[in-house]
Coordinates of C-alpha atoms in Angstrom, one line a residue:
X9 CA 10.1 -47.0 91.1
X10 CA 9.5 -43.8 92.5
X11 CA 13.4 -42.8 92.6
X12 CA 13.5 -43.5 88.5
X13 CA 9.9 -41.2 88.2
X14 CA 11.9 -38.4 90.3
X15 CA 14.2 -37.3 88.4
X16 CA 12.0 -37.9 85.0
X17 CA 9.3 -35.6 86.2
X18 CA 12.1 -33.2 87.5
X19 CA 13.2 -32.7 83.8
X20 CA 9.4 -32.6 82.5
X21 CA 8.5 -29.6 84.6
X22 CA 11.9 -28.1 84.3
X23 CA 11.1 -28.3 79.6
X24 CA 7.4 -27.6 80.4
X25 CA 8.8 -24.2 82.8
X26 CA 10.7 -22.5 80.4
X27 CA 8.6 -22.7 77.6
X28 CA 5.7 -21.5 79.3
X29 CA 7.7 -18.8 80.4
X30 CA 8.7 -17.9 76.8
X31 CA 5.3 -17.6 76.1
X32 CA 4.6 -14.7 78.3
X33 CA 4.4 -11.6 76.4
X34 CA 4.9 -9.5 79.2
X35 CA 7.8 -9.2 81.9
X36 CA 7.6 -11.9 84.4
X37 CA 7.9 -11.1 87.9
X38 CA 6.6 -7.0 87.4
X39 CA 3.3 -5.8 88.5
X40 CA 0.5 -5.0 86.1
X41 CA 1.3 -1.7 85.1
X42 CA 4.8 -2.0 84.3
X43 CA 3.4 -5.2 82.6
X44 CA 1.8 -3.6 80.5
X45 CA 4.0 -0.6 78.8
X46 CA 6.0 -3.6 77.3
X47 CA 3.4 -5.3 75.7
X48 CA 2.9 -5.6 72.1
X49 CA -0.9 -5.4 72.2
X50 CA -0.5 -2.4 74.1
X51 CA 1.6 -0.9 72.1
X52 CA -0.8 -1.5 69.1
X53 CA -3.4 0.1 70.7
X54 CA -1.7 3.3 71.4
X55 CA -0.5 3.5 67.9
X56 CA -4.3 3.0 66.6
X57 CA -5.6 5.7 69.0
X58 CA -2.9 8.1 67.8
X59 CA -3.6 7.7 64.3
X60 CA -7.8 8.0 64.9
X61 CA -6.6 10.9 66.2
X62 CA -4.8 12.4 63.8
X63 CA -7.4 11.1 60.9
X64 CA -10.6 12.0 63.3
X65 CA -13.8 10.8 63.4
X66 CA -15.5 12.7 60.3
X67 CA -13.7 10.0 58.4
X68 CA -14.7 6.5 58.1
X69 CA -11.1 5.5 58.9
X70 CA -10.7 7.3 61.5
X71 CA -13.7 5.8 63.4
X72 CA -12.4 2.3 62.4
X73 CA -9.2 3.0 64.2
X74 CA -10.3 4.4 67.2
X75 CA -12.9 1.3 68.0
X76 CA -9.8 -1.0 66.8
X77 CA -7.5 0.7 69.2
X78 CA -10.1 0.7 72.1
X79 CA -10.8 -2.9 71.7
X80 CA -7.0 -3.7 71.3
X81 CA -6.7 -2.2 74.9
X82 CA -9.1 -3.6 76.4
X83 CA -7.9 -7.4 75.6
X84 CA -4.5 -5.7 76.4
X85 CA -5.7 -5.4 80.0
X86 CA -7.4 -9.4 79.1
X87 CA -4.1 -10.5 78.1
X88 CA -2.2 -9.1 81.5
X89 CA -4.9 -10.4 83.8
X90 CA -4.3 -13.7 81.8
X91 CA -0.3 -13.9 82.0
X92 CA -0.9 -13.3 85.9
X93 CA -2.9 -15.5 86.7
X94 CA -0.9 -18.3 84.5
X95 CA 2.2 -17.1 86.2
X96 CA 0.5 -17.5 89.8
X97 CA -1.7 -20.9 89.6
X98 CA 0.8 -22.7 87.1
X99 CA 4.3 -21.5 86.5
X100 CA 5.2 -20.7 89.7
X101 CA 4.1 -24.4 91.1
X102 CA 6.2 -26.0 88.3
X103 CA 9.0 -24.2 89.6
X104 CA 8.9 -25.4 92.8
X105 CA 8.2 -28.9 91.7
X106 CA 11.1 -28.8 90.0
X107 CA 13.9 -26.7 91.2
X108 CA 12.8 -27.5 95.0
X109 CA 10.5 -30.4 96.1
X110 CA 12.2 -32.9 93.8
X111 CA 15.6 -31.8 94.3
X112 CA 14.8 -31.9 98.2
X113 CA 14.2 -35.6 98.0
X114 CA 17.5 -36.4 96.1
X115 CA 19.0 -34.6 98.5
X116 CA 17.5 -36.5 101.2
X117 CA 18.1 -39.6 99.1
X118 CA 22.2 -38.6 98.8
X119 CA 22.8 -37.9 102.7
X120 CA 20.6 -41.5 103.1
X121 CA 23.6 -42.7 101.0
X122 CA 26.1 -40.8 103.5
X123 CA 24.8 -42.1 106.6
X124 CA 24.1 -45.5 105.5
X125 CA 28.2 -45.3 104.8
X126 CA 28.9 -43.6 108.0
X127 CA 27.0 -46.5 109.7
X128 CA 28.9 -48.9 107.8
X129 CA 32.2 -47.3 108.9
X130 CA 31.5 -47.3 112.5
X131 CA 30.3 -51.0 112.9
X132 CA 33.8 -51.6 110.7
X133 CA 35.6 -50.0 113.0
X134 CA 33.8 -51.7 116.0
X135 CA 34.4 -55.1 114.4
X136 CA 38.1 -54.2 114.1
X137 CA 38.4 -53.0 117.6
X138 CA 36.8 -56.8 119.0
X139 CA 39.5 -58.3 117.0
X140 CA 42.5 -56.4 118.1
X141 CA 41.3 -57.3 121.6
X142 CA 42.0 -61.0 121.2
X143 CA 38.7 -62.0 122.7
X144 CA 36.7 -64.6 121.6
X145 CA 34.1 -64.2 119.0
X146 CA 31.3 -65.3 121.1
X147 CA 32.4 -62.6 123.8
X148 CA 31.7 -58.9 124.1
X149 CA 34.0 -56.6 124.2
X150 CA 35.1 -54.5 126.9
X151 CA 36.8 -51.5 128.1
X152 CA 35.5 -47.6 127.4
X153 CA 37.1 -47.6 124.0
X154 CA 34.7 -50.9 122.4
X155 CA 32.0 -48.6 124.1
X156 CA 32.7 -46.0 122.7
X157 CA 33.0 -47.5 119.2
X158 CA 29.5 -49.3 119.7
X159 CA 27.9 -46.3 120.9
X160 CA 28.9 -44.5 117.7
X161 CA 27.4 -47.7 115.9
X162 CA 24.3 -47.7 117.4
X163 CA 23.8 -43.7 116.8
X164 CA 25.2 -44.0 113.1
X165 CA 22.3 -47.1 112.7
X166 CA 19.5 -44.3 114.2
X167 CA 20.1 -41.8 112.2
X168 CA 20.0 -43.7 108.9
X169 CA 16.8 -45.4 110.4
X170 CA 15.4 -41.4 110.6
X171 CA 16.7 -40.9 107.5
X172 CA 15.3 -43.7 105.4
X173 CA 11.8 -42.8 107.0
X174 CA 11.9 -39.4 106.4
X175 CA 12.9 -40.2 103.1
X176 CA 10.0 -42.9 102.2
X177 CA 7.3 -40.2 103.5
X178 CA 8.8 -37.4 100.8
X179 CA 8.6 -40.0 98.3
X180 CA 5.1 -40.9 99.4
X181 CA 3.8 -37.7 99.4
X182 CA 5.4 -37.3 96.2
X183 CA 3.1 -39.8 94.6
X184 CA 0.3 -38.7 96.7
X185 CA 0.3 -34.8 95.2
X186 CA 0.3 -36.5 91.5
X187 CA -2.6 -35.2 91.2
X188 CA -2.0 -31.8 92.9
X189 CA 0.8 -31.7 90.2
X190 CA -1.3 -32.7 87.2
X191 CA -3.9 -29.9 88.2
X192 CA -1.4 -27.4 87.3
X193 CA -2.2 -28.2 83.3
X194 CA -5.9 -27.8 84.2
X195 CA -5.8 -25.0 85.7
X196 CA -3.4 -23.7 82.7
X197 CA -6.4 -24.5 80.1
X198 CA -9.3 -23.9 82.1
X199 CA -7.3 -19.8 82.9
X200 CA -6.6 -20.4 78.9
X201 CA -10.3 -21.0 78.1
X202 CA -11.6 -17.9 80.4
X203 CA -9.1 -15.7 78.4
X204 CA -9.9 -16.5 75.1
X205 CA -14.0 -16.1 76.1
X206 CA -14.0 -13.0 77.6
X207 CA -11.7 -11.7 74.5
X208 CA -14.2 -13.3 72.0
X209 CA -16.8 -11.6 74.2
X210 CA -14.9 -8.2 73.8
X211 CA -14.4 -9.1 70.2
X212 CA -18.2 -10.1 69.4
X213 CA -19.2 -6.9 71.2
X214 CA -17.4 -4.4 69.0
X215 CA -17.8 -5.9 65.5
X216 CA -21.2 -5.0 65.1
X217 CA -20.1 -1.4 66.3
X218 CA -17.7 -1.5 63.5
X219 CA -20.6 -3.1 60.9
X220 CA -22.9 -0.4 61.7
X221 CA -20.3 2.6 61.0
X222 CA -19.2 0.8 57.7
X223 CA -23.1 0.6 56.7
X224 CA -23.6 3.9 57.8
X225 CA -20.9 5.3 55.9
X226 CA -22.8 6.3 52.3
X227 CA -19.5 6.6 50.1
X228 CA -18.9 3.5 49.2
X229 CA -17.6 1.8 45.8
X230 CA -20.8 1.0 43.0
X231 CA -18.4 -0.5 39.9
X232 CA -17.7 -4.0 40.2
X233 CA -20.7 -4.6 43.1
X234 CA -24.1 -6.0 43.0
X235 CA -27.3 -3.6 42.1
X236 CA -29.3 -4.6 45.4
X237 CA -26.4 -3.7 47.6
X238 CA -25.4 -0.4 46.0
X239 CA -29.1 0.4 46.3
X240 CA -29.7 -0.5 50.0
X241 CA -26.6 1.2 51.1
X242 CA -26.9 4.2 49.1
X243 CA -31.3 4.2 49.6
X244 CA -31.5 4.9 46.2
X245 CA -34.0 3.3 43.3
X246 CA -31.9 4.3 40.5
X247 CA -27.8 3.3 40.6
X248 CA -25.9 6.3 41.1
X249 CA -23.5 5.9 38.6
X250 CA -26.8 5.3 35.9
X251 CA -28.4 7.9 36.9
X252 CA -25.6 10.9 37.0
X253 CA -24.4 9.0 33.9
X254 CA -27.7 9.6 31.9
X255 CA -28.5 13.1 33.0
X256 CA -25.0 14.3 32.0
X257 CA -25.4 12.9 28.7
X258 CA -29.0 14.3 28.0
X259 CA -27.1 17.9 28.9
X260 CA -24.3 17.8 26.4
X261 CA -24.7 14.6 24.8
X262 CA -27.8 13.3 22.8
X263 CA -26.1 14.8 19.6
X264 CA -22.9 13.3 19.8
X265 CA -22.2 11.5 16.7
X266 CA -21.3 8.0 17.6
X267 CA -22.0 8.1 21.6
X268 CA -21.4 4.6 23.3
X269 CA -19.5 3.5 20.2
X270 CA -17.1 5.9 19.7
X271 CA -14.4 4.7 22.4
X272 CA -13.3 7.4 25.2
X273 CA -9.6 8.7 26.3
X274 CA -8.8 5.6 28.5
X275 CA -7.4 8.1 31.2
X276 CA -11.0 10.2 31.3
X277 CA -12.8 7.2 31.6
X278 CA -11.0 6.1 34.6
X279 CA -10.4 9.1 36.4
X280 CA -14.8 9.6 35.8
X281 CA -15.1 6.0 36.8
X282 CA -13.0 6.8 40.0
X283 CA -15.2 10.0 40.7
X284 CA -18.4 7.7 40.9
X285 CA -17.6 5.3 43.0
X286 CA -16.8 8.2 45.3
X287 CA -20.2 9.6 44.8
X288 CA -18.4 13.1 43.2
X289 CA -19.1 14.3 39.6
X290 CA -18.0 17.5 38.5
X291 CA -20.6 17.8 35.7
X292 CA -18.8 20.9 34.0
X293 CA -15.8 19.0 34.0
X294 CA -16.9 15.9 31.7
X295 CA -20.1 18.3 30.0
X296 CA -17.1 18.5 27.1
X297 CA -16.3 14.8 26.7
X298 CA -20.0 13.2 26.4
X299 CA -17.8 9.8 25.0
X300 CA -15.9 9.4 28.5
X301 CA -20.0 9.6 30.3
X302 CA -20.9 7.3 28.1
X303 CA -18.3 4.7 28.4
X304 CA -18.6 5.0 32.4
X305 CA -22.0 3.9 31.9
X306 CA -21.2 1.1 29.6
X307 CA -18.6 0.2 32.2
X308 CA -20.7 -0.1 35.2
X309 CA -23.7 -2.2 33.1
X310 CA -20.9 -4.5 32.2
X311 CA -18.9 -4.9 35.6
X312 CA -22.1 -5.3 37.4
X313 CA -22.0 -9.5 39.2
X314 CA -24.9 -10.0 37.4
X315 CA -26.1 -8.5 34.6
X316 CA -29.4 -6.0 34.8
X317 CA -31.5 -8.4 32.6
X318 CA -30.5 -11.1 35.0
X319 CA -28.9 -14.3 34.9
X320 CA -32.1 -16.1 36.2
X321 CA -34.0 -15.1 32.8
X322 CA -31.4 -15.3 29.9
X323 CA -32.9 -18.3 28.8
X324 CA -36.5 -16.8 28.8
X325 CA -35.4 -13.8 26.8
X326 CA -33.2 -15.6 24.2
X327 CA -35.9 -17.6 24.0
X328 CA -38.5 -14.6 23.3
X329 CA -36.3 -13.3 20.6
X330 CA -36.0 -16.8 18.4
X331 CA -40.2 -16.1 18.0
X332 CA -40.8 -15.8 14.3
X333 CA -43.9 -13.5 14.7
X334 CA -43.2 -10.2 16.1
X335 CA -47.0 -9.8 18.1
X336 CA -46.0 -12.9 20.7
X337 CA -42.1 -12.2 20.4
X338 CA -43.2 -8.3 21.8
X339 CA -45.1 -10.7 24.5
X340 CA -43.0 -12.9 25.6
X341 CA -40.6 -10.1 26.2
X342 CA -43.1 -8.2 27.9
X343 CA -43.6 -11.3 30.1
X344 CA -40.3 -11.6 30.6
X345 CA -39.7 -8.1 31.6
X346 CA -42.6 -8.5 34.7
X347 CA -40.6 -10.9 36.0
X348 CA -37.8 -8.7 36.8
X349 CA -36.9 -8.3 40.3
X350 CA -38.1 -4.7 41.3
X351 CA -34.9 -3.0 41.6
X352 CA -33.5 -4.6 38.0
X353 CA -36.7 -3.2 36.6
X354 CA -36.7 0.3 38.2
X355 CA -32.7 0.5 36.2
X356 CA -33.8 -1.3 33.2
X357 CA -37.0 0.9 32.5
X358 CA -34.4 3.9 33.4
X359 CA -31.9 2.6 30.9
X360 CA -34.2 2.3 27.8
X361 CA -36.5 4.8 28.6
X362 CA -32.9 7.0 27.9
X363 CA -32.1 5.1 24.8
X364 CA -35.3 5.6 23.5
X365 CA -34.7 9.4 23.9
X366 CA -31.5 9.2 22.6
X367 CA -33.0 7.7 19.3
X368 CA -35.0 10.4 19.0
X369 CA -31.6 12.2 17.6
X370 CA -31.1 9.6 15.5
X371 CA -30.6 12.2 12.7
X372 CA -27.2 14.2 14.2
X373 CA -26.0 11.0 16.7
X374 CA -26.7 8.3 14.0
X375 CA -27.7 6.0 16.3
X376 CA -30.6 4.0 15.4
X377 CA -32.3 1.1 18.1
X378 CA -30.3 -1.2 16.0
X379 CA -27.1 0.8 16.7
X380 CA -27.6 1.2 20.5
X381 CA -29.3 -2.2 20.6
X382 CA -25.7 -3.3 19.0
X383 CA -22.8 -1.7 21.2
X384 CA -25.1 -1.6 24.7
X385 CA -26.9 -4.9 24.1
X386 CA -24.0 -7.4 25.5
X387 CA -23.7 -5.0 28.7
X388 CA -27.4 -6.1 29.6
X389 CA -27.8 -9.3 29.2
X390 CA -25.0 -12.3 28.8
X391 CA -24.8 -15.9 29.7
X392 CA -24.1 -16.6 32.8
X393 CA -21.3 -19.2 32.2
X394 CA -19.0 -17.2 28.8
X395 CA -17.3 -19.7 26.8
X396 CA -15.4 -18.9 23.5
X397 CA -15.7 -15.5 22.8
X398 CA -15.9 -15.2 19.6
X399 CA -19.0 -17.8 19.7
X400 CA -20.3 -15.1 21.9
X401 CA -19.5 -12.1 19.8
X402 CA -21.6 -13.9 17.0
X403 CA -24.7 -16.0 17.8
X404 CA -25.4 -15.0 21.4
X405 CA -24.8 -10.8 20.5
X406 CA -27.1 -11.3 17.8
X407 CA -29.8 -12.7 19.9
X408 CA -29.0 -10.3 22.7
X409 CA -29.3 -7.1 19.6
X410 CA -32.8 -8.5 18.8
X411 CA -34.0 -8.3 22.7
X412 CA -32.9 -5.0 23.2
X413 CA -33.9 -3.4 20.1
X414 CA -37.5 -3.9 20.1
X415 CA -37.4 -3.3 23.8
X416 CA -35.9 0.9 22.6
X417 CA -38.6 1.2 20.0
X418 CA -41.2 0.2 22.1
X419 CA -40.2 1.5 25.2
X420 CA -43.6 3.5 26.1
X421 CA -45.4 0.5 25.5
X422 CA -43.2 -1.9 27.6
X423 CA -42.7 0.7 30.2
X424 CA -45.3 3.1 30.1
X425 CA -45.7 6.6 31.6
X426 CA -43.4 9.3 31.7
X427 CA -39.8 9.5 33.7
X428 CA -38.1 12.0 35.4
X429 CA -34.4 11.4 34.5
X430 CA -33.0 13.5 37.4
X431 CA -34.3 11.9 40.2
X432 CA -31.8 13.6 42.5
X433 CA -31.4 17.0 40.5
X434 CA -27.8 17.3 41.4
X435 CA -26.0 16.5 38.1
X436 CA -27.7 18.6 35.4
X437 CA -27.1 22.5 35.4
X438 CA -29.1 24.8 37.6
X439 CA -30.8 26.1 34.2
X440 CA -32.4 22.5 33.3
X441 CA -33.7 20.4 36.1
X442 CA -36.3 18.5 34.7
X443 CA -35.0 17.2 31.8
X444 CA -38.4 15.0 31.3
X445 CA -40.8 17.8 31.2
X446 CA -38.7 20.8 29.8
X447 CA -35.9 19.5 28.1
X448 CA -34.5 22.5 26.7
X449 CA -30.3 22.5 26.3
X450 CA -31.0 20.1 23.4
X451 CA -33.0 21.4 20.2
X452 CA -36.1 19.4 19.2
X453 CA -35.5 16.4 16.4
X454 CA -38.1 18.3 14.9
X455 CA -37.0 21.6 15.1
X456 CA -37.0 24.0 11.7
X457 CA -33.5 23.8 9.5
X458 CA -32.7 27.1 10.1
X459 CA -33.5 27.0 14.3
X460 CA -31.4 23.6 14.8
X461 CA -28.5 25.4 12.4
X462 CA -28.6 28.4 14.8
X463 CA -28.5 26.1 17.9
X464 CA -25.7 24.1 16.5
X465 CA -24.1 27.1 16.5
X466 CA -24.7 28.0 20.0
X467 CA -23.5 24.5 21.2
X468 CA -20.3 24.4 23.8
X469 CA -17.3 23.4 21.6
X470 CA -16.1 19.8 21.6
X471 CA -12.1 19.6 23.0
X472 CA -10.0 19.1 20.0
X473 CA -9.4 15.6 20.9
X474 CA -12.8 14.4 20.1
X475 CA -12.6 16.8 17.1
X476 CA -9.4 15.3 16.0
X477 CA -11.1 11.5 16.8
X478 CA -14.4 11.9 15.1
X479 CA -12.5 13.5 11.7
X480 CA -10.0 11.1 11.6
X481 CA -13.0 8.6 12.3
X482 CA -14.7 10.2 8.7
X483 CA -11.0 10.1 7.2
X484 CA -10.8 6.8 7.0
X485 CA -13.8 5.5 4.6
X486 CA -16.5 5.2 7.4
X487 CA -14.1 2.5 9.4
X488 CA -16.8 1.0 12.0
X489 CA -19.4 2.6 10.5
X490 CA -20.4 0.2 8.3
X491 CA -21.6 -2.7 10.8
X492 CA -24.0 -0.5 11.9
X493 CA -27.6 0.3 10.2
X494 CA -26.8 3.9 8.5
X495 CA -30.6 3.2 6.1
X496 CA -32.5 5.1 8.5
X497 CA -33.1 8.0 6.7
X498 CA -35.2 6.2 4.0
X499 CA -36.4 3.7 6.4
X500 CA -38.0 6.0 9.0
X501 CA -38.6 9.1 7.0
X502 CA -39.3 12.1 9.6
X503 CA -39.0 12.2 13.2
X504 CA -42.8 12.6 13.2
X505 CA -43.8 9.8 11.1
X506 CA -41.0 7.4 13.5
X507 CA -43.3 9.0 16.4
X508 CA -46.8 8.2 15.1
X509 CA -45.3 4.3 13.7
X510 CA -43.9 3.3 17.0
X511 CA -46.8 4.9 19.1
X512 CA -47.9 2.1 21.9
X513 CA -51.4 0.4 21.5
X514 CA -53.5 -0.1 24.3
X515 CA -53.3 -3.8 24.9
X516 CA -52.0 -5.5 22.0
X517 CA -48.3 -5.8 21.3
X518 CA -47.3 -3.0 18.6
X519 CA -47.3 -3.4 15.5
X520 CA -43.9 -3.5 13.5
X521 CA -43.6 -0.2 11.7
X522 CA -44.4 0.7 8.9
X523 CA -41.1 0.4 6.8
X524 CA -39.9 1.7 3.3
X525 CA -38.2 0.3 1.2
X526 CA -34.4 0.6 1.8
X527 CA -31.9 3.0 -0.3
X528 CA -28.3 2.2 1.4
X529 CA -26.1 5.1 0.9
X530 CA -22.8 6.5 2.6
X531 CA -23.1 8.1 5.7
X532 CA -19.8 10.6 4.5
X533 CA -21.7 13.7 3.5
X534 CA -18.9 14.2 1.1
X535 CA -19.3 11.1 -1.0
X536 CA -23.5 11.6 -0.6
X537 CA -24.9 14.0 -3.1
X538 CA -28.7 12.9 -2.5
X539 CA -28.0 13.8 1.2
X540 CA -26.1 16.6 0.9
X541 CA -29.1 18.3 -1.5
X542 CA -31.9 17.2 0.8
X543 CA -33.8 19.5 3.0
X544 CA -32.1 18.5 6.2
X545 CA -29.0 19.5 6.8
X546 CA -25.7 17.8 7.1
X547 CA -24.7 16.8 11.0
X548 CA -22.8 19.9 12.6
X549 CA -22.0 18.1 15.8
X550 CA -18.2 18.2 14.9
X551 CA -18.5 22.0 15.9
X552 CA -17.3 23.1 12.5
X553 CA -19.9 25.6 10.8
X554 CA -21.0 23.6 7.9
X555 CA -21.0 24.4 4.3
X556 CA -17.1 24.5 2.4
X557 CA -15.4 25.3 5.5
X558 CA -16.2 21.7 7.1

């Protein structure tokens, strides 16, 4: 039995050899060093360090690389203490179990086989020579030669006698070190295990290093991630895109005919869209295309995870905006806007707070709280789960419109107290800071004919593009005009009377204002005599002077 497990456990450790040996990334038989210029981890490392090197470690990349590479080297040095200590406790017993101590008892077994023959021969030869003597069987032979011959015998049937013995011990201790043998896979898992806990170790030590640089580091992307994140990271109360977003338009664009309807060059938007999430804004660079600003801003409400109105209350402020009478409707949206989480609230305040301004120049930008409500409405607040669009586009933007409207007209009441849109004062010019509390680059929507004509005047010229857009835009019978409420004029009557109709009460719900009744007309001053021969005058935003030369 022991004989057929010999040569069974010979070609076991013989497989089990060689493919340990394969996996040995480094050169067997070499000390450490030489080790460990050949291997691949090492090699890694060096190539990490090189390249933090090269990038340095004023860039978030280059700090990444260099704590990669030093943690690559170090279970570099792991991985050759490892291979070592495998090679020593495990492969190098399997080669002697295989390649010697088993094939020394074959051996022994094969010249067993020999002298067992050899004794064989000799007692033949013996048997012969009492034959040939002619003596009787019962007899022993005689003479030096039949002594000779027996003497040979008798040696021939020692030395197998030494063999066989010396051969049954080799086997015995053969089965005895079974277990000696099987402790060389032990020892192989247990060297295994210490490896892989002092690289975890290693690992677990650096990753928080790496966490805390890629916190630290302030420049990270805001499209596309969620409010509270951008917020933390950035230690900001206001999103950054929002709030550079609104202070460049209340530079050069609260007049813009059309702004956050009017769609932007695709390439502006994303090459502004690009500059925020890198926390750069080159405010003279974009103070000539107010349409790009405001679709960035559009863009970042709508690619937020979760809308700035929440997912949570959706159903709270749909349901707020089916109320029949306006007093609770005003309420229940009021309700629902306490329930904000603080930092939706500090952006949502923000947001309408600038809409509401931006009404204000309702006159030149035509865009009433109905307008805005309309075009910005579906980027704060949708359903969590979109089905068919169109289904959206019709019942649940109508709903959303008749939220955020009342919300812009109201705004001092449902927000009250004044806000300073340049919380940072980096993205306005140097000559208007405070846009809240001097807000001179854009003229008052009460401002005398002949002042506001003399500013128009003095306004930066829009690029030729937008010119080109917003006449083509007039060109072509009001296209996209129409959907949106152009009645203003005889339905809100001055800026002052809007004022004094929307002012907030002091605890009720406000009042709906007071309303006219409405005279729809064309919003082409061409085709409008009645407007064209009122006192105010037709919008000059276009940059053209007006009169026959528009």
């Amino acid at each position: 039995q022991v004989e057929k497990r010999l040569e069974l456990v010979k070609q076991v450790s013989h497989s089990t050899h060689k493919k340990l040996t394969a996996c040995l990334q480094g050169q067997q038989g070499v000390d450490a060093d030489k080790r460990s210029k050949k291997l691949p981890l090492t090699t890694l490392a060096q190539c990490l360090m090189e390249g933090s090197a090269v990038l340095g470690d004023d860039s978030l990349l280059g700090k990444m690389l260099r704590l990669c590479g030093e943690a690559e080297d170090k279970l570099a040095q792991e991985l050759i203490h490892f291979e070592l200590q495998v090679e020593r406790d495990v492969i190098e017993p399997l080669f002697v179990l295989a390649e010697v101590e088993i094939p020394n008892i074959q051996k022994q077994r094969k010249h067993l086989a020999k002298l067992v023959l050899d004794m064989d021969s000799s007692r033949t030869r013996w048997q012969q020579s009492v034959k040939s003597s002619g003596l009787a069987s019962n007899l022993q032979p005689s003479g030096a030669k039949a002594d000779a011959l027996r003497e040979e015998m008798e040696e021939a049937a020692n030395r197998v006698e030494i063999c066989r013995d010396q051969l049954s011990a080799d086997m015995y201790n053969f089965v005895a070190k079974e277990v000696d043998y099987a402790n060389y896979f032990q020892t192989l898992i247990e060297v295994q295990a210490e490896y892989h806990r002092k690289s975890l170790a290693l690992l677990q030590n650096v990753l928080p290093q790496i966490k805390a640089q890629q916190e630290a580091w302030m420049e990270k992307p805001s499209f596309g991630k969620p409010l509270e994140e951008h917020l933390a990271v950035s230690g900001r109360e206001i999103a950054f895109p929002v709030e550079a977003c609104v202070t460049m338009l209340l530079e050069c664009g609260m007049q813009e005919e059309g702004l956050f309807r009017v769609a932007p060059s695709a390439s502006k938007l994303k090459k502004l869209k690009a500059a925020l999430d890198c926390c750069v804004v080159d405010v003279q660079e974009y103070s000539a295309d107010p349409h790009a600003i405001a679709g960035a801003l559009k863009s970042y409400l709508r690619e937020l995870p979760e809308p700035l109105m929440t997912f949570e209350l959706y159903e709270e402020w749909i349901q707020a905006s089916n109320i029949p009478e306006q007093e609770k409707r005003l309420q229940a949206l009021w309700n629902a806007c306490e329930k904000l989480p603080k930092a939706n609230y500090n952006n949502i305040r923000y947001v309408i707070k600038f809409l509401a301004k931006l009404t204000e120049y309702q006159d030149m930008n035509k865009m009433t709280p109905s307008n805005v409500a309309i075009v910005l409405g579906p980027n704060l607040l949708w359903p969590q789960a979109e089905g068919n669009m169109t289904e959206m586009m019709t019942t649940v933007s109508l709903q959303i419109v008749g939220i955020i409207e009342p919300l812009i007209q109201h705004a001092d009441w449902f927000f009250p107290g004044d806000i300073e849109f340049n919380v940072t004062g980096n993205y306005g010019s140097p000559m208007h800071v405070n846009h809240n509390a001097n807000y001179s680059s854009m003229p008052s929507p009460d401002m005398d004919h002949a002042d506001r004509r003399q500013h128009d005047q003095a306004r930066r010229p829009l690029s030729v593009a937008t010119d080109n857009m917003m006449l083509e835009f007039y060109k072509k019978d009001g296209m996209g005009v129409r959907v949106m409420d152009t009645s203003w004029v005889a339905r809100r009557g001055t800026s002052a009377a809007r004022k004094a109709s929307s002012a907030p009460p002091s605890a009720q719900p406000p009042a709906p204002p007071a309303e006219l009744p409405p005279t729809p007309h064309s919003p082409i001053p061409e085709q409008s005599p009645e407007i064209s021969a009122a006192p105010s005058p037709p919008p000059t935003s276009f940059g053209f002077p007006p009169g026959t030369e528009r």
